[in-house]
Every structure is written in structure tokens, then in C-alpha cells.
PDB file of C-alpha atoms in Angstrom:
ATOM      1  CA  MET K   1      56.167 -43.874  53.083  1.00 46.00           C
ATOM      2  CA  MET K   2      57.042 -41.604  50.170  1.00 50.00           C
ATOM      3  CA  ASN K   3      60.083 -40.770  48.116  1.00 53.00           C
ATOM      4  CA  PRO K   4      60.685 -37.403  46.447  1.00 57.00           C
ATOM      5  CA  GLY K   5      60.307 -37.186  42.684  1.00 59.00           C
ATOM      6  CA  TYR K   6      63.240 -37.325  40.318  1.00 58.00           C
ATOM      7  CA  LEU K   7      62.999 -33.583  39.702  1.00 61.00           C
ATOM      8  CA  SER K   8      63.247 -32.915  43.438  1.00 67.00           C
ATOM      9  CA  LEU K   9      66.369 -35.073  43.736  1.00 68.00           C
ATOM     10  CA  LEU K  10      67.963 -33.289  40.775  1.00 69.00           C
ATOM     11  CA  LEU K  11      67.170 -29.849  42.180  1.00 66.00           C
ATOM     12  CA  ILE K  12      68.377 -30.807  45.673  1.00 72.00           C
ATOM     13  CA  CYS K  13      71.683 -32.063  44.272  1.00 73.00           C
ATOM     14  CA  MET K  14      72.102 -28.809  42.346  1.00 67.00           C
ATOM     15  CA  ILE K  15      71.312 -26.748  45.465  1.00 70.00           C
ATOM     16  CA  LEU K  16      73.763 -28.730  47.605  1.00 71.00           C
ATOM     17  CA  ILE K  17      76.499 -28.302  44.989  1.00 69.00           C
ATOM     18  CA  LEU K  18      75.908 -24.547  44.831  1.00 66.00           C
ATOM     19  CA  LEU K  19      75.875 -24.181  48.611  1.00 67.00           C
ATOM     20  CA  SER K  20      79.010 -26.270  49.087  1.00 68.00           C
ATOM     21  CA  SER K  21      80.876 -24.352  46.359  1.00 63.00           C
ATOM     22  CA  GLY K  22      80.518 -21.004  48.111  1.00 63.00           C
ATOM     23  CA  TRP K  23      77.233 -19.739  46.664  1.00 62.00           C
ATOM     24  CA  LYS K  24      75.465 -19.839  50.028  1.00 62.00           C
ATOM     25  CA  GLU K  25      76.169 -16.150  50.624  1.00 63.00           C
ATOM     26  CA  VAL K  26      74.476 -15.375  47.327  1.00 63.00           C
ATOM     27  CA  PHE K  27      71.344 -17.516  47.700  1.00 66.00           C
ATOM     28  CA  LEU K  28      70.974 -18.028  51.467  1.00 71.00           C
ATOM     29  CA  SER K  29      73.109 -15.394  53.139  1.00 66.00           C
ATOM     30  CA  ARG K  30      70.945 -15.189  56.289  1.00 72.00           C
ATOM     31  CA  ALA K  31      70.825 -18.940  56.932  1.00 74.00           C
ATOM     32  CA  SER K  32      73.648 -20.696  58.763  1.00 78.00           C
ATOM     33  CA  HIS K  33      75.115 -24.024  57.676  1.00 77.00           C
ATOM     34  CA  LYS K  34      73.630 -25.651  60.785  1.00 84.00           C
ATOM     35  CA  GLU K  35      70.129 -24.417  59.932  1.00 83.00           C
ATOM     36  CA  ILE K  36      70.418 -25.669  56.351  1.00 81.00           C
ATOM     37  CA  LEU K  37      71.769 -29.046  57.467  1.00 82.00           C
ATOM     38  CA  LEU K  38      69.067 -29.395  60.123  1.00 86.00           C
ATOM     39  CA  PHE K  39      66.324 -28.692  57.590  1.00 86.00           C
ATOM     40  CA  PHE K  40      67.624 -31.271  55.110  1.00 84.00           C
ATOM     41  CA  VAL K  41      67.992 -33.933  57.818  1.00 85.00           C
ATOM     42  CA  LEU K  42      64.461 -33.325  59.136  1.00 87.00           C
ATOM     43  CA  TRP K  43      62.985 -33.093  55.638  1.00 87.00           C
ATOM     44  CA  ILE K  44      64.566 -36.330  54.384  1.00 84.00           C
ATOM     45  CA  THR K  45      63.556 -38.154  57.582  1.00 86.00           C
ATOM     46  CA  SER K  46      59.988 -36.832  57.485  1.00 86.00           C
ATOM     47  CA  LEU K  47      59.462 -38.103  53.939  1.00 83.00           C
ATOM     48  CA  GLN K  48      59.289 -41.639  55.312  1.00 83.00           C
ATOM     49  CA  PHE K  49      56.157 -41.060  57.408  1.00 84.00           C
ATOM     50  CA  ASN K  50      52.546 -40.369  56.470  1.00 86.00           C
ATOM     51  CA  ILE K  51      49.843 -39.288  58.898  1.00 84.00           C
ATOM     52  CA  SER K  52      46.150 -39.947  58.270  1.00 80.00           C
ATOM     53  CA  PHE K  53      43.986 -36.943  59.059  1.00 70.00           C
ATOM     54  CA  VAL K  54      40.219 -37.321  58.350  1.00 67.00           C
ATOM     55  CA  GLN K  55      40.308 -38.409  54.683  1.00 71.00           C
ATOM     56  CA  ILE K  56      43.566 -36.640  53.888  1.00 75.00           C
ATOM     57  CA  GLU K  57      46.855 -38.484  54.154  1.00 82.00           C
ATOM     58  CA  LEU K  58      49.503 -36.011  55.280  1.00 86.00           C
ATOM     59  CA  ASN K  59      53.185 -36.536  54.636  1.00 87.00           C
ATOM     60  CA  SER K  60      55.324 -35.434  57.576  1.00 89.00           C
ATOM     61  CA  SER K  61      57.461 -33.235  55.335  1.00 88.00           C
ATOM     62  CA  ILE K  62      54.605 -30.706  55.363  1.00 92.00           C
ATOM     63  CA  ILE K  63      55.084 -30.344  59.120  1.00 92.00           C
ATOM     64  CA  VAL K  64      58.809 -29.710  58.645  1.00 92.00           C
ATOM     65  CA  MET K  65      58.137 -27.113  55.926  1.00 93.00           C
ATOM     66  CA  SER K  66      55.518 -25.431  58.127  1.00 93.00           C
ATOM     67  CA  MET K  67      57.978 -25.268  61.016  1.00 94.00           C
ATOM     68  CA  MET K  68      60.586 -23.756  58.711  1.00 92.00           C
ATOM     69  CA  CYS K  69      58.066 -21.165  57.518  1.00 93.00           C
ATOM     70  CA  MET K  70      57.181 -20.244  61.109  1.00 94.00           C
ATOM     71  CA  TYR K  71      60.871 -20.032  62.012  1.00 92.00           C
ATOM     72  CA  ILE K  72      61.538 -17.606  59.154  1.00 92.00           C
ATOM     73  CA  LEU K  73      58.566 -15.461  60.158  1.00 92.00           C
ATOM     74  CA  VAL K  74      59.854 -15.297  63.730  1.00 91.00           C
ATOM     75  CA  LYS K  75      63.335 -14.323  62.522  1.00 89.00           C
ATOM     76  CA  ILE K  76      61.925 -11.425  60.468  1.00 88.00           C
ATOM     77  CA  SER K  77      62.257  -8.595  62.965  1.00 82.00           C
ATOM     78  CA  ALA K  78      60.198  -5.926  61.208  1.00 86.00           C
ATOM     79  CA  TRP K  79      56.486  -6.587  61.672  1.00 87.00           C
ATOM     80  CA  LYS K  80      55.673  -4.855  58.371  1.00 90.00           C
ATOM     81  CA  LYS K  81      57.858  -7.336  56.481  1.00 91.00           C
ATOM     82  CA  ARG K  82      56.306 -10.164  58.475  1.00 92.00           C
ATOM     83  CA  MET K  83      52.787  -9.072  57.536  1.00 94.00           C
ATOM     84  CA  GLN K  84      53.868  -8.551  53.933  1.00 94.00           C
ATOM     85  CA  THR K  85      55.264 -12.084  53.846  1.00 94.00           C
ATOM     86  CA  ILE K  86      52.003 -13.529  55.154  1.00 94.00           C
ATOM     87  CA  LEU K  87      49.935 -11.514  52.679  1.00 95.00           C
ATOM     88  CA  ILE K  88      52.114 -12.631  49.765  1.00 95.00           C
ATOM     89  CA  GLY K  89      51.762 -16.208  50.991  1.00 95.00           C
ATOM     90  CA  LEU K  90      47.971 -15.904  51.089  1.00 96.00           C
ATOM     91  CA  LEU K  91      47.972 -14.421  47.586  1.00 95.00           C
ATOM     92  CA  LEU K  92      50.105 -17.298  46.320  1.00 96.00           C
ATOM     93  CA  ALA K  93      47.830 -19.794  48.102  1.00 95.00           C
ATOM     94  CA  ILE K  94      44.781 -18.403  46.298  1.00 95.00           C
ATOM     95  CA  LEU K  95      46.640 -18.449  42.973  1.00 93.00           C
ATOM     96  CA  ASN K  96      47.796 -22.002  43.649  1.00 93.00           C
ATOM     97  CA  LEU K  97      44.229 -23.109  44.397  1.00 92.00           C
ATOM     98  CA  VAL K  98      42.820 -21.362  41.311  1.00 89.00           C
ATOM     99  CA  LEU K  99      45.418 -22.951  39.041  1.00 88.00           C
ATOM    100  CA  LEU K 100      44.872 -26.415  40.544  1.00 86.00           C
ATOM    101  CA  GLU K 101      41.128 -26.155  39.973  1.00 84.00           C
ATOM    102  CA  PHE K 102      41.552 -24.594  36.532  1.00 81.00           C
ATOM    103  CA  TYR K 103      43.956 -27.235  35.273  1.00 74.00           C
ATOM    104  CA  ALA K 104      41.801 -30.008  36.774  1.00 72.00           C
ATOM    105  CA  ILE K 105      38.747 -28.738  34.878  1.00 72.00           C
ATOM    106  CA  ASP K 106      40.509 -28.059  31.559  1.00 65.00           C
ATOM    107  CA  PRO K 107      43.986 -29.676  31.360  1.00 61.00           C
ATOM    108  CA  ILE K 108      44.409 -28.533  27.756  1.00 59.00           C
ATOM    109  CA  PHE K 109      46.017 -25.339  29.086  1.00 55.00           C
ATOM    110  CA  VAL K 110      48.811 -27.282  30.792  1.00 56.00           C
ATOM    111  CA  ILE K 111      52.051 -26.465  28.964  1.00 56.00           C
ATOM    112  CA  SER K 112      54.337 -29.175  30.377  1.00 58.00           C
ATOM    113  CA  ARG K 113      53.045 -30.717  33.616  1.00 62.00           C
ATOM    114  CA  MET K 114      50.399 -29.277  35.894  1.00 63.00           C
ATOM    115  CA  GLY K 115      52.653 -29.083  38.950  1.00 69.00           C
ATOM    116  CA  LEU K 116      55.555 -27.582  37.035  1.00 79.00           C
ATOM    117  CA  ASP K 117      53.371 -24.945  35.392  1.00 82.00           C
ATOM    118  CA  ILE K 118      51.998 -23.939  38.786  1.00 88.00           C
ATOM    119  CA  ALA K 119      55.524 -23.719  40.203  1.00 89.00           C
ATOM    120  CA  VAL K 120      56.594 -21.376  37.406  1.00 88.00           C
ATOM    121  CA  TRP K 121      53.556 -19.112  37.797  1.00 90.00           C
ATOM    122  CA  LEU K 122      53.847 -18.875  41.583  1.00 94.00           C
ATOM    123  CA  SER K 123      57.587 -18.239  41.499  1.00 93.00           C
ATOM    124  CA  LEU K 124      57.194 -15.458  38.918  1.00 92.00           C
ATOM    125  CA  VAL K 125      54.476 -13.766  40.987  1.00 94.00           C
ATOM    126  CA  CYS K 126      56.582 -14.101  44.133  1.00 93.00           C
ATOM    127  CA  LEU K 127      59.589 -12.665  42.308  1.00 92.00           C
ATOM    128  CA  CYS K 128      57.534  -9.636  41.286  1.00 91.00           C
ATOM    129  CA  MET K 129      56.311  -9.090  44.858  1.00 91.00           C
ATOM    130  CA  THR K 130      59.613  -9.277  46.771  1.00 89.00           C
ATOM    131  CA  ARG K 131      63.331  -9.807  46.257  1.00 86.00           C
ATOM    132  CA  ASP K 132      64.009 -10.650  49.910  1.00 87.00           C
ATOM    133  CA  ARG K 133      65.057 -14.332  50.003  1.00 87.00           C
ATOM    134  CA  SER K 134      63.661 -15.031  53.473  1.00 88.00           C
ATOM    135  CA  MET K 135      60.303 -13.548  52.516  1.00 91.00           C
ATOM    136  CA  GLN K 136      60.319 -15.475  49.230  1.00 92.00           C
ATOM    137  CA  LEU K 137      61.003 -18.803  50.932  1.00 92.00           C
ATOM    138  CA  ALA K 138      58.368 -18.303  53.627  1.00 93.00           C
ATOM    139  CA  SER K 139      55.660 -16.941  51.306  1.00 95.00           C
ATOM    140  CA  LEU K 140      56.182 -19.680  48.696  1.00 95.00           C
ATOM    141  CA  THR K 141      56.027 -22.381  51.364  1.00 95.00           C
ATOM    142  CA  LEU K 142      52.884 -20.837  52.821  1.00 95.00           C
ATOM    143  CA  GLY K 143      51.304 -20.518  49.387  1.00 95.00           C
ATOM    144  CA  PHE K 144      51.948 -24.118  48.376  1.00 95.00           C
ATOM    145  CA  ILE K 145      50.851 -25.638  51.677  1.00 94.00           C
ATOM    146  CA  LEU K 146      47.640 -23.590  52.062  1.00 94.00           C
ATOM    147  CA  GLY K 147      46.716 -23.864  48.378  1.00 93.00           C
ATOM    148  CA  ASP K 148      47.140 -27.632  48.244  1.00 91.00           C
ATOM    149  CA  THR K 149      45.353 -28.042  51.584  1.00 89.00           C
ATOM    150  CA  MET K 150      42.306 -26.113  50.360  1.00 89.00           C
ATOM    151  CA  HIS K 151      42.352 -28.071  47.101  1.00 87.00           C
ATOM    152  CA  ALA K 152      42.442 -31.349  49.029  1.00 84.00           C
ATOM    153  CA  TYR K 153      39.615 -30.195  51.324  1.00 83.00           C
ATOM    154  CA  TYR K 154      37.363 -29.316  48.378  1.00 82.00           C
ATOM    155  CA  HIS K 155      37.859 -32.788  46.886  1.00 75.00           C
ATOM    156  CA  LEU K 156      37.488 -34.893  50.030  1.00 74.00           C
ATOM    157  CA  ALA K 157      34.336 -36.590  48.777  1.00 64.00           C
ATOM    158  CA  SER K 158      35.689 -37.473  45.340  1.00 64.00           C
ATOM    159  CA  ALA K 159      39.117 -38.978  46.043  1.00 63.00           C
ATOM    160  CA  SER K 160      41.772 -39.527  48.666  1.00 68.00           C
ATOM    161  CA  TYR K 161      44.676 -37.122  48.598  1.00 73.00           C
ATOM    162  CA  VAL K 162      48.247 -37.278  49.897  1.00 77.00           C
ATOM    163  CA  LEU K 163      49.236 -33.784  50.957  1.00 85.00           C
ATOM    164  CA  GLY K 164      52.975 -33.423  50.423  1.00 83.00           C
ATOM    165  CA  ASN K 165      53.264 -36.046  47.684  1.00 83.00           C
ATOM    166  CA  SER K 166      56.123 -36.205  45.171  1.00 82.00           C
ATOM    167  CA  LEU K 167      54.367 -33.731  42.840  1.00 83.00           C
ATOM    168  CA  PHE K 168      54.118 -31.242  45.703  1.00 89.00           C
ATOM    169  CA  GLN K 169      57.819 -31.686  46.475  1.00 88.00           C
ATOM    170  CA  ASP K 170      58.750 -31.206  42.798  1.00 85.00           C
ATOM    171  CA  LYS K 171      56.872 -27.957  42.354  1.00 88.00           C
ATOM    172  CA  TRP K 172      58.022 -26.566  45.723  1.00 90.00           C
ATOM    173  CA  TRP K 173      61.702 -27.181  45.001  1.00 88.00           C
ATOM    174  CA  LEU K 174      61.354 -25.924  41.428  1.00 88.00           C
ATOM    175  CA  ALA K 175      59.736 -22.687  42.622  1.00 91.00           C
ATOM    176  CA  ILE K 176      62.508 -22.187  45.210  1.00 90.00           C
ATOM    177  CA  VAL K 177      65.182 -22.605  42.527  1.00 87.00           C
ATOM    178  CA  ILE K 178      63.430 -20.325  40.015  1.00 90.00           C
ATOM    179  CA  VAL K 179      62.972 -17.575  42.593  1.00 91.00           C
ATOM    180  CA  GLY K 180      66.560 -17.858  43.835  1.00 86.00           C
ATOM    181  CA  VAL K 181      68.127 -17.791  40.375  1.00 86.00           C
ATOM    182  CA  GLY K 182      65.696 -15.110  39.175  1.00 89.00           C
ATOM    183  CA  THR K 183      66.563 -12.869  42.123  1.00 87.00           C
ATOM    184  CA  VAL K 184      70.292 -13.137  41.429  1.00 85.00           C
ATOM    185  CA  ILE K 185      69.757 -12.368  37.730  1.00 88.00           C
ATOM    186  CA  LEU K 186      67.596  -9.324  38.502  1.00 86.00           C
ATOM    187  CA  GLN K 187      70.096  -8.026  41.038  1.00 81.00           C
ATOM    188  CA  GLN K 188      72.940  -8.349  38.543  1.00 83.00           C
ATOM    189  CA  MET K 189      70.853  -6.582  35.899  1.00 87.00           C
ATOM    190  CA  VAL K 190      70.183  -3.705  38.297  1.00 83.00           C
ATOM    191  CA  ILE K 191      73.882  -3.478  39.236  1.00 84.00           C
ATOM    192  CA  SER K 192      74.897  -3.496  35.555  1.00 85.00           C
ATOM    193  CA  TYR K 193      72.299  -0.838  34.740  1.00 80.00           C
ATOM    194  CA  ARG K 194      73.521   1.423  37.548  1.00 82.00           C
ATOM    195  CA  ARG K 195      77.116   1.010  36.437  1.00 82.00           C
ATOM    196  CA  PHE K 196      76.156   1.841  32.875  1.00 79.00           C
ATOM    197  CA  ILE K 197      74.243   4.963  33.965  1.00 81.00           C
ATOM    198  CA  HIS K 198      77.141   6.053  36.192  1.00 75.00           C
ATOM    199  CA  LYS K 199      79.641   5.540  33.371  1.00 78.00           C
ATOM    200  CA  PHE K 200      77.369   7.343  30.915  1.00 71.00           C
ATOM    201  CA  GLU K 201      76.932  10.327  33.277  1.00 75.00           C
ATOM    202  CA  THR K 202      80.693  10.471  33.858  1.00 75.00           C
ATOM    203  CA  MET K 203      81.422  10.463  30.129  1.00 73.00           C
ATOM    204  CA  ARG K 204      78.773  13.146  29.517  1.00 70.00           C
ATOM    205  CA  LYS K 205      80.192  15.420  32.212  1.00 68.00           C
ATOM    206  CA  ARG K 206      83.677  15.027  30.759  1.00 68.00           C
ATOM    207  CA  GLY K 207      82.269  15.878  27.343  1.00 60.00           C
ATOM    208  CA  TRP K 208      80.756  19.105  28.683  1.00 51.00           C
ATOM    209  CA  LYS K 209      84.135  20.175  30.005  1.00 50.00           C
TER     210      LYS K 209
END
């Protein structure tokens, strides 16, 4: 049995407030209210159960996140976008694994907390790779799950590991929020830039006349 970290609860409350106040079309325009509600119900329920697999203890929330990732991939109609999402997820998984190993060897480079630093790095890389929210959500989920699974597999002999623990939940939710907010900010910057260029071109043409 496991409870999410305090950061996860704070981020979830913020997400629920944004979605209920009409921001769903901005952050999750392609997801229906039923799909969002179903995910939260399954995710909260799955947190209460752990499954022992070899020497790794697996929290059931990982299964729910994996199912969500597969569902998003199925909903992506274009196969090129689907392959791009998988490739971005694999890239993020490798980066996640490298950062986990790097911080474990030399924690002096950790700025705040190891999990939070990793969440920031992965979300920034994901934001640079794609601005599609469905692709971002699926690739981030794939990157965190595969990266942490490989990290746990490499350290089977040294210590037991709970895949999907509170630290995993914290960094996953934080990365989702950073990517969502970052995408909106970038889109608004692009819109403002285009408006400025259009206004500037209009004023210049009037000046020529």
C-alpha cells in the first residue's frame, strides 16, 4: 500500500481546479471528461496495491499509467506521429536512466531533489521535441516507466526497489504540469510574435503609401 507524495497531491489539486474551471480545452482538449475521470479513479485505486515481481515491488499505478500510454498511442491516427511518440519516449527513458545513475554516483550535482531535477530535465527535453499534448503525455509516461524499470533492474542485487513509489509519482506529475504550462506559454509567445509581425508589416506598408 502506498500513498502519493505531498507534491503529487498539490499538483493533482491544481490540475483538477484548472480542469473544472474551464481550462480543459487548453491543456487537454482531446480528452473527454469521462476519460479524465476514469483515469483518476483507476489511478487512485491502484495506489493501494503493490505487486511483487522477482525482486521488484511494483505499484499497480504503473499498470494504469501504462494502459493510459497505450490508449493514447492507439488514439494517435497517424503512424508517423505514433512512431515519433515512441522514439521520444525511448529518448526520455535513456535520459531518465542516465540521470538516475549519475545522481546516484555523485549527488553533489542535485540542485533541489533528485526526482524533481529529473522531472525538470525530462519535461524540458520533451517540450523541445513536441508541442502535441497527447504525444507529450504518452512519451513522458513511457520515458519515466522504462527509465525507472531499467534503473531498478540494474540494482536488483544491491537493494529492493518499489517501482511507482511516491518519488516516481511526484516527478511524473511535476513533468506533466511543466510540459502543459510550458506548451501554453510557448503557444502564446508564438501568437504574440505573429501579431506583432503582422502589425509591424501593416504599419510599414501604410508608411510606404
